[in-house]
Amino acid sequence: MAGPWPLACVMAIACVAVIGASWGRADDDSLLLADPADAATPANDDPLLNMARPNRLKEAEKDTDKKNADGQSDSQAEDPHLQLWTENCYPSAETCRKCHPKQYDEWSISSHAYAAVSPMFQRFEQAMTELTQGTVGSFCVRCHSPVQTQLELPRDLSLLEAPAVVREGITCIACHRVNEHYGRSHGDRRIEPGNIHAPVNGGHGGHGLRDALAQANKLKLKTSPDQKGPGQPIHASANFFSPITNSDVCVSCHQVAVHPGLWLEIVHAQYRSGPAEAKGISCQDCHMGAVPGKPLGYEQGHAAVLNDKPFGTPRKHSNHTFWGPGYSIAHPGIFPHHPKARKIAPRDWLAFDVNAGWGTKGFEDRVDESMVFPEPWSTVDDRIDGRKIIDENIARVHEKRSSSAITLESAIKVSDPIFYHPPRSGRPLHVGFRIDNISEGHNAPTGSLGAQPQLWLNAVLIDPKGRRVWETGYLDRQGDLADLHSVDVARGHVPRDAELFNLQTKFLINNIRGTDREVSLPLNFSLDQLVFLRPGAVPVSVLNHPPLIRMEAHSIPPLDHRIANYTIPPTALKTPGPYRLSVRMRSRTEPIYFMKLIGATPDMIRRMNANMIDINQRSHTFWVR
């Protein structure tokens, strides 16, 4: 049984709960993470700040690594009282960065770090709360923002005003301050509260920490808040935690069923029944190893940096990027997490117009006195320094996106075209592609929530005159695939893609009238005017799925394959000569129809499509006689 919480943490949570209403706003500003145009800059109630406006980002550069006696930054964008309360119970990843800079840099661009600030998560969680009359409860948040769940923050609290550690999502302590194995608990786990000196859990047993503590005076290490003066705060102890060394630590958030008994996260079950688990390959071997998506060993590196020098003997380094196929669509001032960006409040970052070119030479050369900018971007120096951070974060987003493409490439292989008969002009051509899941870990794609992710084959035929004469896997004018969810298809603006090869899993529901139909969310709109999430009346074990709801999987199991067969019409093969058949697999973390359902902004949709990942791109030339 876990011990009692420290008194400071109990008081902190009580204070957070009491003043939570004052943090929140009447408008749903928690939904504004990806729409700078809609973000309102709050008025500043301090009249002294109007007397002069220093360049806050310049100051941030100077004191990023400057710490006071408690190990905290001297300049904080958040309320210092709230920061202190939460820091004493739930240290931020920023605090861990001082000793673990490499791990922080990797984590800062990861999907774990993105979990809470994801605009799609914010919109989806809000939509689910509204659609289900609140009966979804904390189901979504407890995986995406475990510190927020444990603090019991009120729902009207905007994420933009929440403590920094809440915005960090799956932050350091979400794994390294858990000392019980929770199994298939659907996201629930308990983070042990305590300050930076409290014990941490890992997979090495704390040998390196004990070596460092043996030289505490020489290395100027502080193991207690009672130690004053200069020095580097450090954990007083570290323990070996077996689940963190294997796939057990992943299960509570990656094998999840929603209230009616519908499995939404299924990756752990796929892993347990696949060849990787049988061979002893863990989730970490592919998702934290040296090569994205492949169990090819680990890098070697130092566990910590003390007094700006690597300490100890290099050992196995688990990459905290957590290789995966996701990518960010958040404002680049909000994500990736950046130490200097934290000197500016998140709401102020949303007012920074990235697309207009603020801070670039071309834009600033055109600025005149008639142009008005919101605070804190009123001066050219602030905008230029803000642009430096924005550019660094955009580069890091591209870095993460590149690793996502490598991860997908490590799992999916598309063959050369299979011609079932010689091509002839004026005749239909039957052709196919073999798509292999060459991963041993789990299905391709895997993931959650039925409606996403999308992974489909896009094939195009170019005739001898360079004209596109046939295509499958194309998008409609809204950016959606031309399937049953396409508004353009329903309105007759584009033809339905009858041969679409899409590995996306879909929700199917039964209504009182009619047969199964695909839906974005498995909510009983047609059965009850109140779409409460409630346990089904018939046991799930009887039907193997909840009554009236099921999921139609199209994904490919490990080391298995599927054939995408197409019939190219004779009208596309009129002219004898060389034809080029080009193909690619396309990956998108969210379908556009789903984004519109939950109220995504145009900017979110634009970023989703702009960052779409293409893999296995190739062209094959053949002759038509």
XYZ file of C-alpha atoms in Angstrom, residues 136-569:
434
model
C -17.182 10.004 -20.070
C -15.696 11.463 -16.864
C -11.888 11.507 -16.670
C -11.534 8.534 -19.006
C -9.490 10.425 -21.633
C -7.544 12.753 -19.347
C -6.095 10.162 -17.035
C -3.907 8.791 -19.841
C -3.141 12.061 -21.609
C -2.487 14.191 -18.520
C -2.003 12.051 -15.412
C -0.829 14.953 -13.243
C -3.972 16.896 -14.127
C -6.044 13.877 -13.102
C -4.224 13.434 -9.831
C -4.557 17.134 -8.975
C -8.296 16.860 -9.716
C -8.205 20.135 -11.609
C -11.657 21.509 -12.474
C -12.863 21.142 -16.056
C -13.283 24.880 -16.502
C -9.551 25.305 -16.033
C -7.915 26.199 -19.336
C -4.837 24.174 -20.113
C -3.218 27.475 -21.038
C -3.343 28.593 -17.389
C -2.576 25.214 -15.834
C 0.806 24.525 -14.221
C 3.533 23.637 -16.711
C 3.786 20.034 -15.540
C 0.124 19.537 -16.507
C 0.839 20.681 -20.076
C 3.693 18.177 -20.234
C 1.277 15.266 -20.560
C 3.185 12.003 -20.080
C 5.998 13.748 -18.285
C 9.030 12.212 -16.552
C 7.301 11.457 -13.263
C 4.389 9.752 -15.054
C 6.701 6.740 -15.501
C 9.535 7.267 -13.030
C 7.406 8.093 -9.984
C 5.084 5.086 -10.319
C 5.990 2.223 -7.987
C 3.064 -0.162 -8.478
C 2.145 -2.241 -11.513
C -1.412 -1.408 -12.493
C -1.896 -3.840 -15.363
C -4.944 -3.314 -17.557
C -6.326 -0.459 -15.504
C -7.426 1.707 -18.449
C -5.106 4.599 -17.811
C -5.332 4.821 -14.060
C -2.070 4.863 -12.179
C -0.794 6.716 -9.147
C 2.183 9.045 -9.363
C 3.993 9.180 -6.032
C 3.977 12.871 -5.018
C 7.119 14.531 -3.741
C 9.715 17.135 -4.618
C 12.792 16.631 -6.769
C 14.587 14.878 -3.895
C 11.970 12.121 -3.570
C 12.858 8.614 -4.804
C 12.585 7.760 -8.491
C 12.138 4.377 -10.166
C 14.028 3.045 -13.163
C 15.467 0.002 -14.815
C 19.059 0.158 -13.579
C 18.687 0.029 -9.797
C 20.215 3.409 -8.956
C 23.882 2.370 -9.099
C 24.920 5.555 -10.881
C 23.019 7.722 -8.426
C 24.677 6.027 -5.461
C 28.088 6.660 -7.028
C 27.196 10.322 -7.446
C 25.857 10.683 -3.903
C 29.091 9.220 -2.575
C 30.770 12.318 -4.058
C 28.002 14.754 -3.141
C 30.293 17.370 -1.595
C 32.757 17.263 -4.465
C 30.023 17.415 -7.079
C 28.015 20.002 -5.099
C 24.841 17.948 -4.998
C 21.864 18.744 -2.761
C 19.658 15.877 -1.599
C 17.347 17.913 0.627
C 15.543 21.260 0.416
C 17.136 22.087 3.772
C 20.546 22.337 2.099
C 21.095 25.982 1.213
C 23.580 27.677 -1.037
C 24.750 26.750 -4.508
C 24.445 23.205 -5.753
C 22.543 20.900 -8.029
C 19.355 19.343 -6.567
C 19.226 15.583 -7.018
C 17.149 12.570 -6.014
C 18.032 11.145 -2.621
C 17.534 7.585 -3.887
C 16.582 5.511 -6.918
C 14.898 2.118 -6.967
C 14.704 -0.733 -9.452
C 11.174 -1.073 -10.879
C 10.769 -4.242 -12.902
C 7.746 -3.245 -15.063
C 9.652 -0.306 -16.542
C 12.137 -2.731 -18.075
C 9.514 -4.571 -20.117
C 6.205 -4.113 -21.883
C 4.196 -4.261 -18.664
C 4.682 -0.559 -18.049
C 2.883 0.270 -21.324
C -0.264 -1.771 -20.833
C -2.357 0.545 -18.657
C -2.562 3.199 -21.406
C -2.119 1.031 -24.496
C -4.802 -1.581 -23.798
C -7.926 0.356 -22.990
C -11.667 -0.318 -23.154
C -14.333 2.384 -22.920
C -17.412 2.024 -20.694
C -19.667 -0.088 -22.981
C -16.869 -2.669 -23.254
C -15.466 -1.560 -26.598
C -11.709 -1.905 -26.903
C -10.236 1.360 -28.150
C -6.515 0.831 -27.513
C -5.618 -2.675 -28.634
C -1.906 -2.535 -29.348
C -0.826 -4.477 -26.270
C -3.166 -7.378 -27.050
C -1.819 -7.459 -30.610
C 1.727 -7.468 -29.237
C 0.978 -10.266 -26.754
C -0.351 -12.499 -29.532
C 2.428 -11.708 -32.010
C 5.897 -13.078 -32.740
C 7.797 -10.256 -31.023
C 6.502 -11.161 -27.576
C 7.223 -14.841 -28.231
C 10.833 -13.933 -29.039
C 11.207 -11.777 -25.932
C 11.268 -8.504 -27.865
C 9.761 -5.756 -25.716
C 7.896 -2.611 -26.726
C 10.937 -0.620 -25.637
C 13.235 -2.560 -27.981
C 11.443 -1.099 -31.012
C 10.080 2.181 -29.634
C 13.084 3.265 -27.519
C 15.967 1.584 -29.339
C 18.673 3.025 -31.542
C 16.722 2.512 -34.794
C 13.099 3.665 -35.040
C 10.753 0.693 -35.133
C 13.452 -1.989 -35.179
C 14.819 -4.123 -32.287
C 18.445 -3.490 -33.274
C 19.863 -2.633 -29.884
C 20.379 0.588 -28.000
C 22.745 3.517 -28.042
C 25.284 3.914 -25.275
C 25.282 7.105 -23.246
C 25.662 8.724 -19.849
C 22.647 8.643 -17.574
C 23.229 12.123 -16.172
C 25.135 15.365 -16.529
C 26.467 16.834 -13.274
C 28.051 20.272 -13.158
C 27.842 20.402 -16.956
C 29.906 17.215 -17.337
C 28.730 13.688 -18.196
C 28.907 11.523 -15.102
C 29.636 7.834 -14.751
C 30.216 5.061 -17.238
C 28.241 5.032 -20.490
C 25.484 2.438 -20.459
C 22.380 1.413 -22.398
C 20.461 4.529 -23.416
C 16.710 4.226 -23.977
C 15.615 6.843 -26.491
C 12.817 8.932 -24.978
C 11.489 10.059 -28.360
C 9.353 6.900 -28.147
C 9.478 6.218 -31.879
C 6.024 6.200 -33.463
C 4.046 7.461 -36.472
C 2.512 10.596 -34.901
C 3.241 14.250 -35.637
C 2.295 17.600 -34.146
C -0.285 20.069 -35.421
C 0.022 22.402 -32.415
C 1.257 25.987 -32.563
C 5.090 25.790 -32.634
C 5.307 28.176 -29.688
C 3.430 25.596 -27.601
C 5.055 22.410 -28.864
C 7.713 21.020 -28.851
C 8.498 21.917 -25.264
C 11.273 24.504 -25.288
C 13.011 25.877 -22.155
C 13.109 29.436 -23.505
C 9.532 29.337 -24.768
C 8.327 28.791 -21.213
C 9.258 32.363 -20.331
C 6.254 33.479 -22.366
C 2.758 32.433 -21.331
C 1.106 29.871 -23.650
C -1.772 32.236 -24.420
C 0.726 34.854 -25.586
C 2.377 32.320 -27.883
C -0.966 31.669 -29.528
C -1.078 35.350 -30.457
C 2.203 34.989 -32.410
C 1.265 34.823 -36.103
C 3.654 32.254 -37.533
C 2.168 32.187 -41.026
C 2.365 35.969 -41.442
C 6.118 35.796 -40.951
C 6.452 37.742 -37.730
C 10.095 38.108 -36.783
C 11.457 37.360 -40.253
C 13.483 40.007 -42.050
C 11.083 40.143 -44.971
C 8.111 40.823 -42.691
C 9.818 43.238 -40.314
C 11.155 45.333 -43.201
C 7.535 45.980 -44.207
C 6.286 46.934 -40.729
C 5.179 50.566 -40.345
C 3.750 52.631 -37.491
C 0.153 51.888 -38.469
C 0.559 48.187 -37.671
C -0.498 47.145 -34.170
C 0.725 43.964 -32.482
C -0.580 42.257 -29.323
C 1.555 42.090 -26.243
C 4.153 40.760 -25.718
C 4.956 41.017 -29.447
C 4.718 44.792 -29.762
C 8.437 45.358 -30.350
C 10.502 44.133 -33.261
C 13.100 42.619 -30.904
C 10.471 40.493 -29.169
C 9.120 39.251 -32.494
C 12.609 38.447 -33.819
C 13.521 36.525 -30.668
C 10.157 34.787 -30.711
C 10.811 33.763 -34.309
C 14.116 32.148 -33.278
C 12.278 29.866 -30.886
C 9.549 29.217 -33.444
C 12.108 28.260 -36.097
C 13.898 25.918 -33.681
C 10.631 24.234 -32.808
C 9.558 23.921 -36.438
C 12.893 22.245 -37.199
C 12.301 19.847 -34.307
C 8.781 19.074 -35.539
C 10.292 18.131 -38.899
C 12.856 16.004 -37.060
C 10.074 14.109 -35.288
C 8.108 13.765 -38.516
C 11.173 12.269 -40.231
C 11.548 9.678 -37.478
C 7.828 8.920 -37.819
C 8.322 8.191 -41.521
C 11.256 5.902 -40.697
C 9.106 4.086 -38.130
C 6.361 3.525 -40.703
C 8.870 2.419 -43.342
C 10.213 -0.156 -40.889
C 6.779 -1.781 -40.735
C 5.202 -1.447 -44.193
C 6.495 -2.764 -47.509
C 4.729 -2.322 -50.855
C 5.624 -4.663 -53.723
C 6.107 -3.834 -57.367
C 2.856 -4.008 -59.342
C 1.520 -7.464 -60.093
C 0.142 -7.645 -63.656
C -2.402 -10.427 -63.974
C -2.209 -10.287 -67.790
C -0.220 -8.335 -70.412
C -1.381 -4.708 -70.795
C -3.308 -4.040 -74.024
C -4.720 -0.767 -75.315
C -8.483 -0.488 -75.200
C -8.787 -3.274 -72.630
C -9.133 -3.157 -68.823
C -5.960 -3.859 -66.884
C -6.049 -5.973 -63.721
C -3.165 -5.076 -61.434
C -2.366 -5.547 -57.764
C 0.091 -4.576 -55.051
C 1.124 -6.729 -52.121
C 1.297 -4.801 -48.842
C 3.309 -6.548 -46.125
C 3.467 -5.813 -42.428
C 7.130 -6.661 -41.924
C 6.996 -5.775 -38.228
C 6.872 -8.515 -35.609
C 5.351 -6.285 -32.954
C 1.714 -5.541 -33.763
C -0.788 -4.823 -36.515
C -0.220 -2.143 -39.127
C -1.635 0.260 -38.411
C -2.426 -0.095 -34.741
C -3.687 2.656 -32.500
C -6.918 3.784 -31.002
C -10.470 5.024 -31.268
C -11.491 3.284 -34.451
C -11.803 6.479 -36.477
C -8.066 6.924 -36.719
C -5.307 6.603 -37.822
C -5.569 6.391 -41.607
C -3.107 4.417 -43.714
C -4.040 3.970 -47.368
C -2.604 3.240 -50.807
C -2.503 6.024 -53.381
C -1.861 4.831 -56.958
C -1.772 6.971 -60.112
C -1.484 6.026 -63.790
C 0.215 8.486 -66.185
C -0.234 7.928 -69.930
C 2.383 8.477 -72.679
C 1.339 12.143 -72.993
C 1.941 12.824 -69.294
C -1.756 12.926 -68.381
C -3.185 11.479 -65.187
C -5.728 8.998 -66.529
C -6.557 6.944 -63.430
C -6.133 7.253 -59.665
C -7.210 5.605 -56.437
C -6.598 6.831 -52.909
C -7.295 10.432 -53.928
C -8.712 13.137 -51.643
C -11.850 15.189 -52.105
C -12.008 18.975 -51.890
C -12.293 18.812 -48.093
C -9.160 16.689 -47.794
C -11.106 13.507 -47.018
C -10.770 10.182 -48.754
C -13.546 9.683 -51.301
C -15.369 7.044 -49.270
C -18.716 6.903 -47.457
C -17.643 9.655 -45.047
C -16.926 12.154 -47.831
C -19.370 15.068 -48.045
C -18.240 15.722 -51.622
C -19.070 12.142 -52.583
C -22.488 12.405 -50.954
C -23.180 15.615 -52.870
C -21.948 14.223 -56.155
C -18.991 16.588 -56.492
C -16.424 13.780 -56.766
C -16.879 10.097 -57.639
C -16.642 7.529 -54.849
C -13.331 5.706 -54.815
C -14.785 2.214 -55.173
C -11.360 0.533 -55.168
C -9.923 2.424 -52.208
C -7.444 0.344 -50.177
C -7.633 1.817 -46.681
C -6.290 0.044 -43.588
C -8.216 2.327 -41.238
C -10.394 0.624 -38.631
C -14.003 1.838 -38.590
C -16.754 1.945 -36.001
C -19.949 0.153 -37.015
C -23.249 0.634 -35.193
C -26.762 -0.757 -35.508
C -29.718 1.553 -35.251
C -33.331 0.638 -34.548
C -33.892 0.765 -38.315
C -31.512 -0.353 -41.023
C -28.268 -2.276 -41.151
C -24.774 -1.573 -39.885
C -23.308 1.767 -40.822
C -19.926 3.391 -40.363
C -19.765 6.209 -37.836
C -17.094 8.530 -36.475
C -17.955 7.890 -32.830
C -19.787 4.862 -31.409
C -22.506 6.872 -29.704
C -26.145 5.823 -29.725
C -27.592 8.928 -31.376
C -30.416 6.967 -32.991
C -31.321 4.991 -29.888
C -31.469 7.544 -27.108
C -31.692 11.303 -27.101
C -29.155 11.272 -24.261
C -26.002 9.561 -25.466
C -24.805 8.444 -22.056
C -21.882 6.064 -21.938
C -23.296 3.185 -19.962
C -22.553 -0.546 -19.555
C -24.343 -2.690 -22.108
C -27.415 -4.693 -21.060
C -25.975 -7.844 -22.663
C -22.585 -9.073 -21.380
C -19.778 -8.313 -23.814
C -18.509 -11.865 -23.419
C -21.682 -13.167 -25.106
C -21.329 -11.147 -28.311
C -17.575 -10.480 -28.178
C -18.463 -6.807 -28.602
C -20.927 -4.400 -26.969
C -24.533 -4.574 -28.168
C -25.113 -2.532 -31.329
C -21.453 -1.393 -31.528
C -18.466 -3.101 -33.065
C -15.226 -2.276 -34.825
C -14.381 -3.426 -38.335
C -10.638 -3.870 -38.470
C -8.757 -3.669 -41.750
C -5.232 -3.661 -40.319
C -2.584 -6.242 -41.197
C -1.286 -8.592 -38.450
C 2.471 -8.949 -37.869
C 4.368 -10.650 -40.728
C 1.131 -10.959 -42.695
C 0.062 -9.267 -45.924
C -2.881 -8.147 -47.998
C -3.289 -7.663 -51.742
C -4.708 -4.427 -53.102
C -6.371 -5.368 -56.399
C -7.433 -2.801 -58.981
C -9.144 -2.793 -62.349
C -7.963 0.068 -64.529
C -10.719 0.841 -67.081
